[in-house]
CSV table of C-alpha atoms in Angstrom, one decimal:
chain,number,residue,atom,x,y,z
A,6,MET,CA,18.4,-28.7,35.0
A,7,GLN,CA,18.7,-32.4,35.2
A,8,ALA,CA,15.7,-32.8,32.9
A,9,VAL,CA,17.1,-30.4,30.4
A,10,LEU,CA,20.4,-32.2,30.3
A,11,LYS,CA,18.7,-35.6,29.8
A,12,GLN,CA,16.5,-34.2,27.0
A,13,LYS,CA,19.6,-33.0,25.1
A,14,GLY,CA,21.4,-36.3,25.6
A,15,PHE,CA,24.0,-35.2,28.2
A,16,THR,CA,25.0,-37.5,31.0
A,17,GLN,CA,26.4,-34.9,33.4
A,18,VAL,CA,24.8,-34.8,36.9
A,19,PRO,CA,24.2,-31.3,38.4
A,20,GLN,CA,25.7,-30.8,41.8
A,21,LEU,CA,25.6,-28.0,44.4
A,22,SER,CA,28.4,-27.5,46.8
A,23,SER,CA,28.7,-25.1,49.7
A,24,SER,CA,30.9,-24.1,52.6
A,25,ARG,CA,27.8,-24.5,54.9
A,26,LYS,CA,24.5,-26.4,54.9
A,27,MET,CA,22.0,-24.5,52.8
A,28,SER,CA,18.2,-24.9,52.8
A,29,LEU,CA,17.2,-26.3,49.4
A,30,ASP,CA,13.5,-25.7,49.9
A,31,GLY,CA,13.4,-21.9,49.9
A,32,PRO,CA,14.5,-19.2,47.4
A,33,PHE,CA,18.1,-18.6,46.6
A,34,SER,CA,19.6,-15.2,45.8
A,35,ILE,CA,22.9,-14.3,44.3
A,36,ILE,CA,22.8,-11.1,46.5
A,37,ASN,CA,24.1,-11.4,50.1
A,38,PRO,CA,21.2,-11.5,52.5
A,39,ASP,CA,23.2,-9.0,54.6
A,40,SER,CA,24.2,-7.0,51.5
A,41,ASN,CA,26.1,-3.7,51.9
A,42,GLY,CA,25.3,-2.9,48.2
A,43,ARG,CA,28.7,-3.8,46.8
A,44,THR,CA,28.9,-6.4,44.0
A,45,LYS,CA,31.7,-7.8,41.8
A,46,SER,CA,31.7,-10.5,39.2
A,47,LEU,CA,34.1,-12.5,37.1
A,48,LEU,CA,32.8,-14.2,34.0
A,49,VAL,CA,35.0,-16.6,31.9
A,50,GLY,CA,34.0,-18.3,28.6
A,51,ILE,CA,36.4,-20.4,26.5
A,52,ASN,CA,35.6,-21.8,23.1
A,53,TYR,CA,39.2,-22.8,22.4
A,54,VAL,CA,39.0,-21.2,19.0
A,55,GLY,CA,41.2,-23.0,16.5
A,56,GLN,CA,42.3,-25.6,19.0
A,57,GLN,CA,41.5,-29.3,19.3
A,58,GLY,CA,38.3,-29.7,21.3
A,59,GLU,CA,36.9,-26.4,20.2
A,60,LEU,CA,33.5,-25.5,21.8
A,61,ARG,CA,30.7,-23.4,20.4
A,62,GLY,CA,28.5,-22.1,23.2
A,63,CYS,CA,30.7,-20.8,25.9
A,64,HIS,CA,30.8,-17.2,24.7
A,65,ASN,CA,27.0,-17.2,24.6
A,66,ASP,CA,26.9,-18.7,28.1
A,67,VAL,CA,28.9,-15.6,29.4
A,68,GLU,CA,26.5,-13.2,27.6
A,69,GLN,CA,23.5,-14.9,29.0
A,70,MET,CA,25.0,-15.1,32.5
A,71,ALA,CA,25.9,-11.4,32.4
A,72,ASN,CA,22.4,-10.5,31.4
A,73,TYR,CA,21.1,-12.5,34.3
A,74,ILE,CA,23.3,-11.2,37.1
A,75,PHE,CA,23.1,-7.5,35.8
A,76,ASN,CA,19.3,-7.8,36.0
A,77,ASN,CA,19.5,-9.3,39.5
A,78,GLY,CA,21.4,-6.7,41.4
A,79,PHE,CA,25.0,-6.9,40.1
A,80,ASP,CA,26.9,-3.8,38.9
A,81,PRO,CA,28.1,-4.0,35.2
A,82,ASP,CA,30.8,-1.6,36.1
A,83,GLN,CA,32.3,-4.0,38.6
A,84,SER,CA,32.5,-7.0,36.3
A,85,MET,CA,35.5,-8.6,34.5
A,86,ILE,CA,34.9,-10.7,31.4
A,87,LEU,CA,37.5,-13.1,30.0
A,88,VAL,CA,36.5,-14.5,26.6
A,89,ASP,CA,38.6,-15.8,23.7
A,90,ASP,CA,36.7,-13.8,21.0
A,91,GLY,CA,39.4,-11.3,20.1
A,92,SER,CA,37.4,-8.5,21.8
A,93,HIS,CA,38.0,-9.2,25.5
A,94,ASP,CA,41.0,-10.1,27.5
A,95,GLU,CA,42.0,-13.7,26.9
A,96,PRO,CA,41.0,-16.3,29.5
A,97,SER,CA,44.6,-17.4,30.0
A,98,TYR,CA,45.9,-19.1,33.1
A,99,SER,CA,47.5,-15.9,34.4
A,100,ASN,CA,44.5,-13.8,33.5
A,101,ILE,CA,42.1,-16.1,35.3
A,102,LEU,CA,44.3,-16.0,38.4
A,103,ASP,CA,44.5,-12.2,38.2
A,104,GLY,CA,40.7,-12.3,37.9
A,105,PHE,CA,40.4,-14.3,41.1
A,106,ARG,CA,42.6,-11.8,42.9
A,107,TRP,CA,40.7,-8.8,41.5
A,108,LEU,CA,37.4,-10.4,42.5
A,109,ILE,CA,38.3,-10.9,46.2
A,110,ALA,CA,40.5,-7.8,46.6
A,111,ASP,CA,39.4,-5.7,49.6
A,112,CYS,CA,36.2,-7.7,50.0
A,113,GLU,CA,34.4,-7.3,53.3
A,114,ALA,CA,31.3,-8.6,55.1
A,115,GLY,CA,28.1,-7.9,53.1
A,116,ASP,CA,29.8,-8.1,49.7
A,117,SER,CA,28.2,-10.2,46.9
A,118,LEU,CA,30.6,-11.9,44.6
A,119,PHE,CA,29.9,-14.0,41.5
A,120,PHE,CA,32.2,-16.3,39.4
A,121,HIS,CA,31.1,-18.0,36.3
A,122,TYR,CA,33.2,-20.4,34.2
A,123,SER,CA,32.1,-22.0,30.9
A,124,GLY,CA,34.7,-24.2,29.2
A,125,HIS,CA,36.5,-27.5,29.5
A,126,GLY,CA,37.1,-29.1,32.8
A,127,GLY,CA,39.3,-32.1,33.6
A,128,SER,CA,40.9,-34.2,36.2
A,129,VAL,CA,44.6,-35.1,36.8
A,130,PRO,CA,46.4,-37.3,39.3
A,131,ASP,CA,46.6,-35.6,42.7
A,132,ASP,CA,50.3,-34.8,43.3
A,133,THR,CA,49.7,-33.9,47.0
A,134,SER,CA,47.8,-37.0,48.2
A,135,GLU,CA,45.0,-34.8,49.5
A,136,GLU,CA,42.1,-36.1,47.4
A,137,GLU,CA,40.3,-39.3,48.4
A,138,ASP,CA,39.8,-40.3,44.8
A,139,GLY,CA,43.4,-39.6,44.0
A,140,LYS,CA,42.5,-36.9,41.4
A,141,ASP,CA,42.5,-33.1,41.3
A,142,GLU,CA,39.7,-31.5,39.4
A,143,THR,CA,40.8,-28.8,37.0
A,144,LEU,CA,39.8,-25.8,34.9
A,145,ILE,CA,41.4,-25.7,31.4
A,146,PRO,CA,42.5,-22.2,30.4
A,147,VAL,CA,42.8,-21.2,26.8
A,148,ASP,CA,46.6,-21.5,26.9
A,149,TYR,CA,46.6,-25.0,28.6
A,150,MET,CA,49.0,-26.4,26.1
A,151,SER,CA,51.8,-24.1,27.4
A,152,ARG,CA,50.6,-23.4,31.0
A,153,GLY,CA,48.8,-26.6,31.9
A,154,GLN,CA,45.5,-27.0,33.7
A,155,MET,CA,44.4,-25.1,36.8
A,156,ARG,CA,44.0,-27.5,39.8
A,157,ASP,CA,41.3,-27.3,42.4
A,158,ASP,CA,44.0,-26.8,45.1
A,159,GLU,CA,45.0,-23.5,43.5
A,160,ILE,CA,41.4,-22.4,42.9
A,161,PHE,CA,40.7,-23.0,46.6
A,162,ARG,CA,43.8,-21.2,47.7
A,163,GLU,CA,43.3,-18.2,45.5
A,164,LEU,CA,39.5,-17.8,45.4
A,165,VAL,CA,38.0,-19.5,48.4
A,166,ALA,CA,40.4,-19.5,51.3
A,167,PRO,CA,41.0,-15.7,51.5
A,168,LEU,CA,37.3,-14.8,51.8
A,169,PRO,CA,36.5,-13.2,55.2
A,170,THR,CA,33.4,-14.1,57.1
A,171,GLY,CA,30.2,-12.5,55.8
A,172,VAL,CA,31.1,-12.4,52.1
A,173,GLN,CA,28.9,-14.4,49.8
A,174,LEU,CA,30.6,-15.9,46.7
A,175,THR,CA,28.3,-17.7,44.2
A,176,CYS,CA,30.0,-19.8,41.5
A,177,VAL,CA,28.4,-21.4,38.5
A,178,MET,CA,30.7,-23.9,36.9
A,179,ASP,CA,29.6,-25.2,33.4
A,180,CYS,CA,32.3,-27.8,32.7
A,181,CYS,CA,33.0,-31.4,33.3
A,182,HIS,CA,34.3,-32.6,36.7
A,183,SER,CA,33.1,-29.3,38.2
A,184,GLY,CA,30.9,-30.6,41.1
A,185,THR,CA,33.7,-30.7,43.7
A,186,ILE,CA,36.2,-28.3,42.0
A,187,MET,CA,35.7,-25.7,44.8
A,188,ASP,CA,36.7,-28.2,47.4
A,189,LEU,CA,33.8,-27.4,49.8
A,190,PRO,CA,32.6,-29.5,52.7
A,191,TYR,CA,28.9,-29.9,51.8
A,192,SER,CA,27.1,-31.0,48.6
A,193,PHE,CA,23.9,-32.1,47.0
A,194,VAL,CA,24.2,-34.4,44.0
A,195,ALA,CA,21.1,-34.3,41.7
A,196,SER,CA,21.5,-38.0,40.8
A,197,ASP,CA,18.5,-40.0,39.6
A,198,ASP,CA,18.0,-41.8,43.0
A,199,ARG,CA,18.3,-38.5,44.9
A,200,MET,CA,15.8,-36.7,42.7
A,201,GLU,CA,13.4,-39.7,42.9
A,202,ALA,CA,13.6,-39.6,46.7
A,203,VAL,CA,12.9,-35.8,46.7
A,204,ALA,CA,9.9,-36.3,44.3
A,205,SER,CA,8.5,-39.0,46.7
A,206,GLY,CA,8.6,-36.5,49.6
A,207,GLU,CA,12.0,-36.8,51.2
A,208,PRO,CA,13.5,-33.4,52.0
A,209,ALA,CA,16.3,-32.2,49.8
A,210,GLN,CA,19.3,-31.8,52.1
A,211,MET,CA,23.0,-31.1,51.7
A,212,THR,CA,25.3,-33.7,53.1
A,213,PRO,CA,28.9,-33.8,54.0
A,214,ASN,CA,31.0,-34.1,50.9
A,215,PRO,CA,33.0,-37.4,51.1
A,216,GLY,CA,35.6,-36.0,48.7
A,217,PHE,CA,36.4,-33.0,50.9
A,218,SER,CA,40.0,-33.0,51.8
A,219,PHE,CA,40.6,-33.0,55.6
A,220,LYS,CA,44.3,-33.0,54.9
A,221,LYS,CA,43.8,-29.3,54.0
A,222,LEU,CA,42.4,-28.8,57.4
A,223,LEU,CA,45.4,-30.4,58.9
A,224,LYS,CA,47.6,-28.0,56.9
A,225,VAL,CA,45.7,-25.1,58.3
A,226,GLY,CA,46.2,-26.5,61.8
A,227,MET,CA,49.9,-26.8,61.3
A,228,GLU,CA,50.1,-23.2,60.0
A,229,MET,CA,48.1,-22.0,63.0
A,230,TYR,CA,50.4,-23.9,65.3
A,231,LYS,CA,53.4,-22.1,63.8
A,232,MET,CA,51.6,-18.8,64.2
A,233,TYR,CA,50.9,-19.7,67.9
A,234,GLN,CA,54.5,-20.5,68.5
A,235,GLY,CA,55.4,-17.2,66.9
A,236,GLY,CA,53.3,-15.3,69.4
A,237,ALA,CA,50.1,-14.8,67.4
A,238,SER,CA,47.1,-13.7,69.5
A,239,ASN,CA,43.9,-15.8,69.8
A,240,ALA,CA,42.1,-13.2,67.6
A,241,ASP,CA,44.7,-13.6,64.9
A,242,LEU,CA,44.4,-17.4,65.1
A,243,GLY,CA,40.7,-17.1,64.8
A,244,LYS,CA,40.9,-14.9,61.8
A,245,ALA,CA,43.4,-17.3,60.1
A,246,ALA,CA,41.0,-20.2,60.6
A,247,ALA,CA,38.0,-18.4,59.3
A,248,LYS,CA,40.0,-17.1,56.4
A,249,ALA,CA,41.1,-20.6,55.4
A,250,PHE,CA,37.7,-22.4,55.7
A,251,GLY,CA,35.0,-20.0,56.8
A,252,ALA,CA,33.3,-19.8,60.2
A,253,ASP,CA,30.5,-22.2,59.4
A,254,ALA,CA,32.8,-24.8,57.9
A,255,LEU,CA,35.2,-24.5,60.9
A,256,SER,CA,32.3,-25.1,63.3
A,257,ALA,CA,31.2,-28.2,61.4
A,258,PHE,CA,34.8,-29.5,61.5
A,259,LYS,CA,34.9,-29.1,65.3
A,260,LYS,CA,31.7,-31.0,65.7
A,261,ARG,CA,32.9,-33.8,63.4
A,262,PHE,CA,36.1,-34.2,65.3
């Protein structure tokens, strides 16, 4: 991917982020390794037709991505497509949020979920003081002029935090500022120096994401403390922790602290 971007004159650096350390040497599948056969997908493509900053390829991106996932185990009947082409539901702020909620509704261990976004991405000043760089990464819905941009905090809260253990969610974000938009604790940045190191024989490894917000972890801790004071059981506390950050990420946090 990095070579293709350079060939076409783009300066973006591909980045992989995850809630757990992944092996980058073996094959990757969009189907859960412990699959129960259930799949759901949400595909969003925004060309901003008739607006400033209009794009050209995002509808085609969705079409190509749909072909890929439907040929690799995903059910076309369990897919939601939001495209500003006049034929599909609009990729508005509210429709994207509804899409997140539809995607994760009633999900359970063994499910395979997929989210693709192709459109503009951005960054805005962090209004919660949770980001180390002082900025929130954003998705830009088609109605951003009236509804604003969708911050990474909201994406995390609506799409990532509610996932139960054992669900696999794969996201492909084709937009600027997308590398850390999911706010996940591990990453691999395909920068020139990293790729040169890999080419020279160093193993490709995910490392802790320096931009991951541990203030969010503190928020979860405070919420769990309130649950404990309210008489919540250890099982309920464990479920709340796993729901917020995932079992693997929570284990990593314990080791780090």
